[in-house]
Structures are given as structure tokens and as C-alpha cells.
mmCIF file of C-alpha atoms in Angstrom:
data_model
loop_
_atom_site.group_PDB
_atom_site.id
_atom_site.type_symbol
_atom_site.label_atom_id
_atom_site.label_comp_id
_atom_site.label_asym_id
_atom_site.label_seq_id
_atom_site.Cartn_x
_atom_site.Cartn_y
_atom_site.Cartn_z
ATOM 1 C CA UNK G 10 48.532 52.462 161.131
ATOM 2 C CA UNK G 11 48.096 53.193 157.513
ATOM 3 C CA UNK G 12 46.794 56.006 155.698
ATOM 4 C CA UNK G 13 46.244 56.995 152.077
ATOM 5 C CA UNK G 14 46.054 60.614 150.623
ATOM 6 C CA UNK G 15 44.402 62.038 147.303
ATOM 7 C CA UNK G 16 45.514 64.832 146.391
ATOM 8 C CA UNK G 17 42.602 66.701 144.022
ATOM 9 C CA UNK G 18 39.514 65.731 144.910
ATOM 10 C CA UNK G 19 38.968 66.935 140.924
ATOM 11 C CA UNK G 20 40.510 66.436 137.872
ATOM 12 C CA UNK G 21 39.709 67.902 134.467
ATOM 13 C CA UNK G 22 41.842 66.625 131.501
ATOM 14 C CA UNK G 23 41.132 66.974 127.764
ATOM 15 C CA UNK G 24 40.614 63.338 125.954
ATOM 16 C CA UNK G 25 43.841 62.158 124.194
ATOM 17 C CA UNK G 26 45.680 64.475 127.031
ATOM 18 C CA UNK G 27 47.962 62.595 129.503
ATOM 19 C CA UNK G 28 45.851 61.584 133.014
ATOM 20 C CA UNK G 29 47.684 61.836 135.968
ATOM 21 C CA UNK G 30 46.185 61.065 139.404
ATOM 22 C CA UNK G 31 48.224 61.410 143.196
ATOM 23 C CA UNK G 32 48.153 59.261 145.877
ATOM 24 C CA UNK G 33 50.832 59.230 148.705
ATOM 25 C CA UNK G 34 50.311 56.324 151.413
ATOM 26 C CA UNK G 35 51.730 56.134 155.004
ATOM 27 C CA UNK G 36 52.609 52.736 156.362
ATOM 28 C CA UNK G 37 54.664 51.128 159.039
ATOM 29 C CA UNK G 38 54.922 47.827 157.276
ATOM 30 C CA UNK G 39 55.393 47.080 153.918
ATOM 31 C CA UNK G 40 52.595 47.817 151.886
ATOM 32 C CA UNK G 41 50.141 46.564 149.360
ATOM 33 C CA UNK G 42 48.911 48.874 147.132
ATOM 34 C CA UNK G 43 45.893 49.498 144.658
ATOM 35 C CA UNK G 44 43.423 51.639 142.904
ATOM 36 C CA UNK G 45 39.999 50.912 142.009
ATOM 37 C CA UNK G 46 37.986 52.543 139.842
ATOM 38 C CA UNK G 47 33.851 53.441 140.449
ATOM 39 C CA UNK G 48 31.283 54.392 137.736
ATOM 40 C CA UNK G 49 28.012 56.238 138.791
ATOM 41 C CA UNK G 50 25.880 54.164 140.939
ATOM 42 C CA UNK G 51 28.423 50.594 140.784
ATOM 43 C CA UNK G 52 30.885 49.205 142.911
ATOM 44 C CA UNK G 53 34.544 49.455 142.695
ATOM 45 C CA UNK G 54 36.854 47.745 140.195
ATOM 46 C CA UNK G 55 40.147 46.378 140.278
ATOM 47 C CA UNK G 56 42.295 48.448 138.038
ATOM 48 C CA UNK G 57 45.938 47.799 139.239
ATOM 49 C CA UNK G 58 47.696 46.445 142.242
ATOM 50 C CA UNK G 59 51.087 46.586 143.821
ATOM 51 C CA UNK G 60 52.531 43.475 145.653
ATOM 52 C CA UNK G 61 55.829 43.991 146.263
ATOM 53 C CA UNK G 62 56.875 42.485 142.955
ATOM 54 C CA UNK G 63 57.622 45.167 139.763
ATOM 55 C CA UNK G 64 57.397 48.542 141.028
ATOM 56 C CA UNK G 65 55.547 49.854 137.686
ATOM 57 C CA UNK G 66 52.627 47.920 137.530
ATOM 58 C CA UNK G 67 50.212 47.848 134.472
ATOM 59 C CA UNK G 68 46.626 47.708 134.712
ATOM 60 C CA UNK G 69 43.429 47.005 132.781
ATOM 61 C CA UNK G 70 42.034 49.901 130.609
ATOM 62 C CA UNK G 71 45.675 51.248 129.818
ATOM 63 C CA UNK G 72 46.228 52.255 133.437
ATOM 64 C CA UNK G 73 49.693 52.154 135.207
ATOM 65 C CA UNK G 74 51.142 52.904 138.360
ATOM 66 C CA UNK G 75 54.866 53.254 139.583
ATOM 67 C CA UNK G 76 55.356 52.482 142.997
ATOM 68 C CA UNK G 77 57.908 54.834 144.799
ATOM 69 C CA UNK G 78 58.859 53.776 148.181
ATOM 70 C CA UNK G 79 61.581 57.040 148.629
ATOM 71 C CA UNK G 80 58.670 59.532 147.695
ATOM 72 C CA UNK G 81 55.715 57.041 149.225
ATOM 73 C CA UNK G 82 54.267 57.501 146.396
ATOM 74 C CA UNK G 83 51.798 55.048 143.912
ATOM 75 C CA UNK G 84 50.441 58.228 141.287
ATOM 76 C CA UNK G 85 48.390 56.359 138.455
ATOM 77 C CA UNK G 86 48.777 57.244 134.683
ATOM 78 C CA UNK G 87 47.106 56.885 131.229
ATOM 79 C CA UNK G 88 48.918 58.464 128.530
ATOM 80 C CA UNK G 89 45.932 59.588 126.527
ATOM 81 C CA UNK G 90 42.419 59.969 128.383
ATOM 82 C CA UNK G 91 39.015 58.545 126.797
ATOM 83 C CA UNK G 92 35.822 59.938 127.080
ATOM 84 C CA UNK G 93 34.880 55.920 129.133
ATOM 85 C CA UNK G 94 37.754 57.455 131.963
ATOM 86 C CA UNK G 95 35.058 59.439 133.105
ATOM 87 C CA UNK G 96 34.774 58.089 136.707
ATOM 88 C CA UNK G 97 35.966 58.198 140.612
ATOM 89 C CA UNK G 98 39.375 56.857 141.265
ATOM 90 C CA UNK G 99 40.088 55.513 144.955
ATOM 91 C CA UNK G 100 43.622 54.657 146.090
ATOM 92 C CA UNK G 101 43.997 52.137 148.536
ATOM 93 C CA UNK G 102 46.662 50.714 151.116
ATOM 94 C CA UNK G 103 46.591 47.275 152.783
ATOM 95 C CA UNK G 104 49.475 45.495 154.748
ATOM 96 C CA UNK G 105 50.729 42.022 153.518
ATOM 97 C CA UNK G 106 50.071 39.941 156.894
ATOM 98 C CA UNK G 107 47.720 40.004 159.352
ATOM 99 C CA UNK G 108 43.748 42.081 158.806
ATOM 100 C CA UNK G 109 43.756 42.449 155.138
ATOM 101 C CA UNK G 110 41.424 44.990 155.388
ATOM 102 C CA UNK G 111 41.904 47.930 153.019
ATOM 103 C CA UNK G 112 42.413 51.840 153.781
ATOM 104 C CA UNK G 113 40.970 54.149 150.953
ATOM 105 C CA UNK G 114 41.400 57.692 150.057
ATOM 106 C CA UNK G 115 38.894 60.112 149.808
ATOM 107 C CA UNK G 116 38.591 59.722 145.788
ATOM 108 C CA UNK G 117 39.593 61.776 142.784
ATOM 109 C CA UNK G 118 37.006 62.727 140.404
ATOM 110 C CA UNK G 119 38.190 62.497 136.762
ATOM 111 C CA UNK G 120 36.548 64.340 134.203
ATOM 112 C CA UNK G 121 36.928 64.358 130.625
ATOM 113 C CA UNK G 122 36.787 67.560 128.378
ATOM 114 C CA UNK G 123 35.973 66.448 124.911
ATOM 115 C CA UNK T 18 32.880 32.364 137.565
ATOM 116 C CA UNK T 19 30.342 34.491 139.146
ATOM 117 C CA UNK T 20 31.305 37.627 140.968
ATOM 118 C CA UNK T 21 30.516 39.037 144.128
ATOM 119 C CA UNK T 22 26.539 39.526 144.287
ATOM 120 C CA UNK T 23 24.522 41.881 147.080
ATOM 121 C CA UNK T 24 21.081 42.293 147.740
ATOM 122 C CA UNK T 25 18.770 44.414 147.949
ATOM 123 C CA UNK T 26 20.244 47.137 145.353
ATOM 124 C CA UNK T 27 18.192 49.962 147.177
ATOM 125 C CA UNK T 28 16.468 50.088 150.761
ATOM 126 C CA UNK T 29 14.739 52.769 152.440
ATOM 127 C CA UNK T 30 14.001 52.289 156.255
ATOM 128 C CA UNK T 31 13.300 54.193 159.031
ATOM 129 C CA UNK T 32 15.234 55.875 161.838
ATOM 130 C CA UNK T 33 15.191 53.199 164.797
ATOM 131 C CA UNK T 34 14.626 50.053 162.588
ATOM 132 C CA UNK T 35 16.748 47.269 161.767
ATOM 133 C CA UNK T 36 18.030 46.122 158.156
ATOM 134 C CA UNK T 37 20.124 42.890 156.772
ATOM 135 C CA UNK T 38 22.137 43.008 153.488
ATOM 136 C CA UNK T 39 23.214 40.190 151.656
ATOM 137 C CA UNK T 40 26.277 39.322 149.841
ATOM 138 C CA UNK T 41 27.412 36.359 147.872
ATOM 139 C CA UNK T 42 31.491 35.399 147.587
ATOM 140 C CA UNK T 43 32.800 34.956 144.003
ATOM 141 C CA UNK T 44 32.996 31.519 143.893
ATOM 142 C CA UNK T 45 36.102 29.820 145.684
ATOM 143 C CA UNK T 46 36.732 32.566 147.830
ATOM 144 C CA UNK T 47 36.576 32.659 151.801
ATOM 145 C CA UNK T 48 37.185 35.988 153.240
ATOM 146 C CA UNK T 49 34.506 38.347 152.927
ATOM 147 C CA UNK T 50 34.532 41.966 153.875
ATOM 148 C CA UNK T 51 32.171 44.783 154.440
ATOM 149 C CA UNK T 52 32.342 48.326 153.692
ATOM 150 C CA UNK T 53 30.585 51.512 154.151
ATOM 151 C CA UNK T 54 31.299 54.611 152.004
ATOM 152 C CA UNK T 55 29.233 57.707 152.973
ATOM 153 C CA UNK T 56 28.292 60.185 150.134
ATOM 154 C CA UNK T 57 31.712 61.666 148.396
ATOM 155 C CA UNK T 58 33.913 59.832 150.970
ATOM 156 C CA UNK T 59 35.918 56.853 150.716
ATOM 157 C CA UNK T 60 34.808 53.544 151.971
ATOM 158 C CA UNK T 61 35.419 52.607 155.101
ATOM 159 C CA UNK T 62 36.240 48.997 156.465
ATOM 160 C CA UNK T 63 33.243 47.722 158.946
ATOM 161 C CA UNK T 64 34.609 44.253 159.602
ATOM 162 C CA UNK T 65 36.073 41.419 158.072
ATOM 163 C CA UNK T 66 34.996 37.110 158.483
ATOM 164 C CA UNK T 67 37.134 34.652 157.006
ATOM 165 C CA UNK T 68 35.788 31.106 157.657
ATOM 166 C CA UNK T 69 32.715 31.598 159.243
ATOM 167 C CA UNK T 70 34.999 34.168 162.266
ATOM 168 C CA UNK T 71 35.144 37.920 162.723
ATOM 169 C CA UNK T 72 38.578 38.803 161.390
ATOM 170 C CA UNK T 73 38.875 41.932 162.134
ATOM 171 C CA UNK T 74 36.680 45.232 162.752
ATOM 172 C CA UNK T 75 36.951 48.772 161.756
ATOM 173 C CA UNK T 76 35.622 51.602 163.926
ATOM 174 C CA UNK T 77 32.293 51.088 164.056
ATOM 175 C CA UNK T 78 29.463 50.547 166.891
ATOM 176 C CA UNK T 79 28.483 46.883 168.073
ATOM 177 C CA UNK T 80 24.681 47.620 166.573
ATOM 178 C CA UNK T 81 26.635 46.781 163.452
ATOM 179 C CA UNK T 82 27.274 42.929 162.856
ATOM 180 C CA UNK T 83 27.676 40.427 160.672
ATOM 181 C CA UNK T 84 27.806 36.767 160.256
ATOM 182 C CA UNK T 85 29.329 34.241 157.876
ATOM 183 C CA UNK T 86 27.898 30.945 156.411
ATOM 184 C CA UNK T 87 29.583 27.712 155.567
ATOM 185 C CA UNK T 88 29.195 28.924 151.929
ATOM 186 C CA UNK T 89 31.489 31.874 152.675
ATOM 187 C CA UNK T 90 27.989 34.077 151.794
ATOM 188 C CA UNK T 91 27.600 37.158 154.575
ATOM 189 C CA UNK T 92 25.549 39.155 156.125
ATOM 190 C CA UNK T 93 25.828 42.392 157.637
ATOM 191 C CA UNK T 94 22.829 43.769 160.353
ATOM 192 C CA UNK T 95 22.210 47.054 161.452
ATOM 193 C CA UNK T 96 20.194 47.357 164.395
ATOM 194 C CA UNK T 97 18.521 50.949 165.846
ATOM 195 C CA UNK T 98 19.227 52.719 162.435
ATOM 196 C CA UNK T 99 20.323 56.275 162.140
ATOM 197 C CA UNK T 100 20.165 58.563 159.597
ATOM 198 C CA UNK T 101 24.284 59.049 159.286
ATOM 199 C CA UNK T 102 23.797 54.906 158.473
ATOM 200 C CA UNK T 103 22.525 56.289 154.731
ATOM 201 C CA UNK T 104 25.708 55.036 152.812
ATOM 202 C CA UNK T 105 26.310 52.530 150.151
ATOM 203 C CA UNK T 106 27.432 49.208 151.701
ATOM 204 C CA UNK T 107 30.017 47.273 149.436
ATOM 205 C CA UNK T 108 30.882 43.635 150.345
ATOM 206 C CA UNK T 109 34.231 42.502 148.707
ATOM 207 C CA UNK T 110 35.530 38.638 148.665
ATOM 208 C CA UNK T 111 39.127 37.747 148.356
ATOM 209 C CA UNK T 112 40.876 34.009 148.262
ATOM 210 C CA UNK T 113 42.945 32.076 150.447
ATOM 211 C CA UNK T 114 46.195 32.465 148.664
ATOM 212 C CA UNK T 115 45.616 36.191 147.750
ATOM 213 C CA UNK T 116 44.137 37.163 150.279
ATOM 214 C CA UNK T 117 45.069 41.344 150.050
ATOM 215 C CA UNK T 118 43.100 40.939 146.843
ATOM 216 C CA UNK T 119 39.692 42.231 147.523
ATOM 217 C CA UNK T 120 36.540 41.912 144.652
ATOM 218 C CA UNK T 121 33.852 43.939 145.327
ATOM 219 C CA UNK T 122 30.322 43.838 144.314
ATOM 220 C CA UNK T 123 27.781 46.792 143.084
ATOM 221 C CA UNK T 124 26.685 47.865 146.708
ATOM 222 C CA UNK T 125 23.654 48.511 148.463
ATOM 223 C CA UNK T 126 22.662 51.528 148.844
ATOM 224 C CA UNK T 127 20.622 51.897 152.390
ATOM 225 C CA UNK T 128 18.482 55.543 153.387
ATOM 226 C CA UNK T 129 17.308 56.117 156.732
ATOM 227 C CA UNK T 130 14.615 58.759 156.912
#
């Protein structure tokens, strides 16, 4: 079984501060790892993925995400947040054979203090 | 390339009815997968087809189905709605060689009253 946890459902940051988002994932195979982003009212986007290749993975938007497989950790990071960050985050977990089907978090809210 | 498409954007039916969404594959990919995320929540996997098959179902009742057409488009159907069915629905299409790779389209969101 796999599971993903978010931890702060919401996060304030100032724009041009550093953004910082958790996600820890539980998995008894190796994992695949991503985050999407989703705007009010839209679907999700790809903004990064893990695949077992590099472990700090860059991703569209000036996201990036180090995965950690000591901690179990894939935390996502911008270094300085714009007012367009403004959005819901998701983590995600998926295995690399078998049902590809994804397992989400419950979301992170990310707001931006101008 | 076009991406993933669904349709209807919005739908409002009633407790007890039945409703079908629609979703369109980006083009050249074969695995589709459906989604439901309730209000604030993550989403959560409904079932997966991958050539035309079931591939795969998450924890949900058998009123909830889907099917799969020859040009990897999808349907999902809801039969006897109920009002914890309100939810966006998000269809996401992946391709045969990445298959973990999942696009998703803008949704539908569904309200039963």
C-alpha cells in the first residue's frame, strides 16, 4: 500500500521569500513520485516528477524537488515565490510496475503575501 | 498535440439519476484514468482502462463504471446518484512507454441535489 502525507494544509509566504512545501510518502516498493499543481476551478498540472533517476529533480515554473529515500521524503522548493504561485499543491505517489494509478495527498494551499 | 479534453464542464442532476462524462486521451496515449476529488480533498483513483480493459479499480461502488473505446476516449457512468457523488471528476491519459506519467484534463464538476 502507498500513502502520501501533506503536512500544512496552508501556507502563507511573502513573494520573493523562499517556498517550501512537505510531503512524506509511504511505500513498499520503489516509488514514483510527483506534484501537480491546481489553479481555481482547472485540473492538475504536471510540475515535477521523480523516476528513480536524479534524486533532485527540476520542474517547470522554477520548482524543484529532492527526493530523500532515508527521510521518505520529496518536499518541493522555489527559492523566491511569485504572486502566479498562488495555487493548491498535491503530492502524489505511484509504484513503477503493475496499476499505475496514483495516490494523492490532501493538498497544500499556497498563498502569496505581496 | 491536443491535451486531455472532458465534457460537460458543469452538470447538475438529481439524487437517484444517472450521468456520463466524457474524456478525450491526448493524442497517442492508451491508458486512461478516472478520478474523483471531493471538495478540499485530494483526488481519489476510481478506476483505470488501458486498451479498451479495466486495469485496475479504486474503492468505489459497482454503480460507478466506465468503458473504453478503440480511440482510447472514456467514459465514466454513474448510476442511482447521491449527493456525496458532488465532486469534480478528472480523467488523466498516460502513454505506453511512460506509463506512471499521468496528464490530466480540466475536470467536470458534477452536483447532485
Amino acid at each position: 500500500a502507498q500513502s502520501v502525507t501533506q503536512l500544512g494544509s496552508h501556507v502563507s509566504v511573502s513573494e520573493g521569500a523562499l517556498v517550501l512545501l512537505r510531503c512524506n510518502y509511504s511505500s513498499s516498493v520503489p516509488p514514483y513520485l510527483f506534484w501537480y499543481v491546481q489553479y481555481p476551478n482547472q485540473g492538475l498540472q504536471l510540475l515535477l516528477k521523480y523516476t528513480s533517476a536524479a534524486t533532485l529533480v527540476k520542474g517547470i515554473n522554477g520548482f524543484e524537488a529532492e527526493f530523500k529515500k532515508s527521510e521518505t521524503s520529496f518536499h518541493l522548493t522555489k527559492p523566491s515565490a511569485h504572486m502566479s504561485d498562488a495555487a493548491e499543491y498535491f503530492c502524489a505517489v505511484s509504484s513503477n510496475f503493475g496499476n499505475e494509478k496514483l495516490t494523492f495527498g490532501t493538498g497544500t494551499r499556497l498563498t502569496i503575501i505581496p | 498535440e491536443t491535451g486531455v479534453t472532458q465534457s460537460p464542464t458543469h452538470l447538475i442532476k438529481t439524487r437517484g439519476q444517472q450521468v456520463t462524462l466524457r474524456c478525450s486521451s491526448q493524442s497517442g496515449h492508451n491508458t486512461v484514468s478516472w478520478y474523483q476529488q471531493a471538495l478540499g480533498q485530494g483526488p481519489q483513483f476510481i478506476f483505470q482502462y488501458y486498451r479498451e480493459e479495466e486495469n485496475g479499480r479504486g474503492n468505489f461502488p459497482p454503480r460507478f463504471s466506465g468503458l473504453q473505446f478503440p480511440n482510447y476516449s472514456s467514459e465514466l457512468n454513474v448510476n442511482a446518484l447521491e449527493l456525496d457523488d458532488s465532486a469534480l471528476y478528472l480523467c488523466a491519459s498516460s502513454d505506453p512507454i511512460a506509463k506512471n506519467i499521468q496528464y490530466f484534463g480540466a475536470g467536470t464538476r458534477l452536483s447532485v441535489l
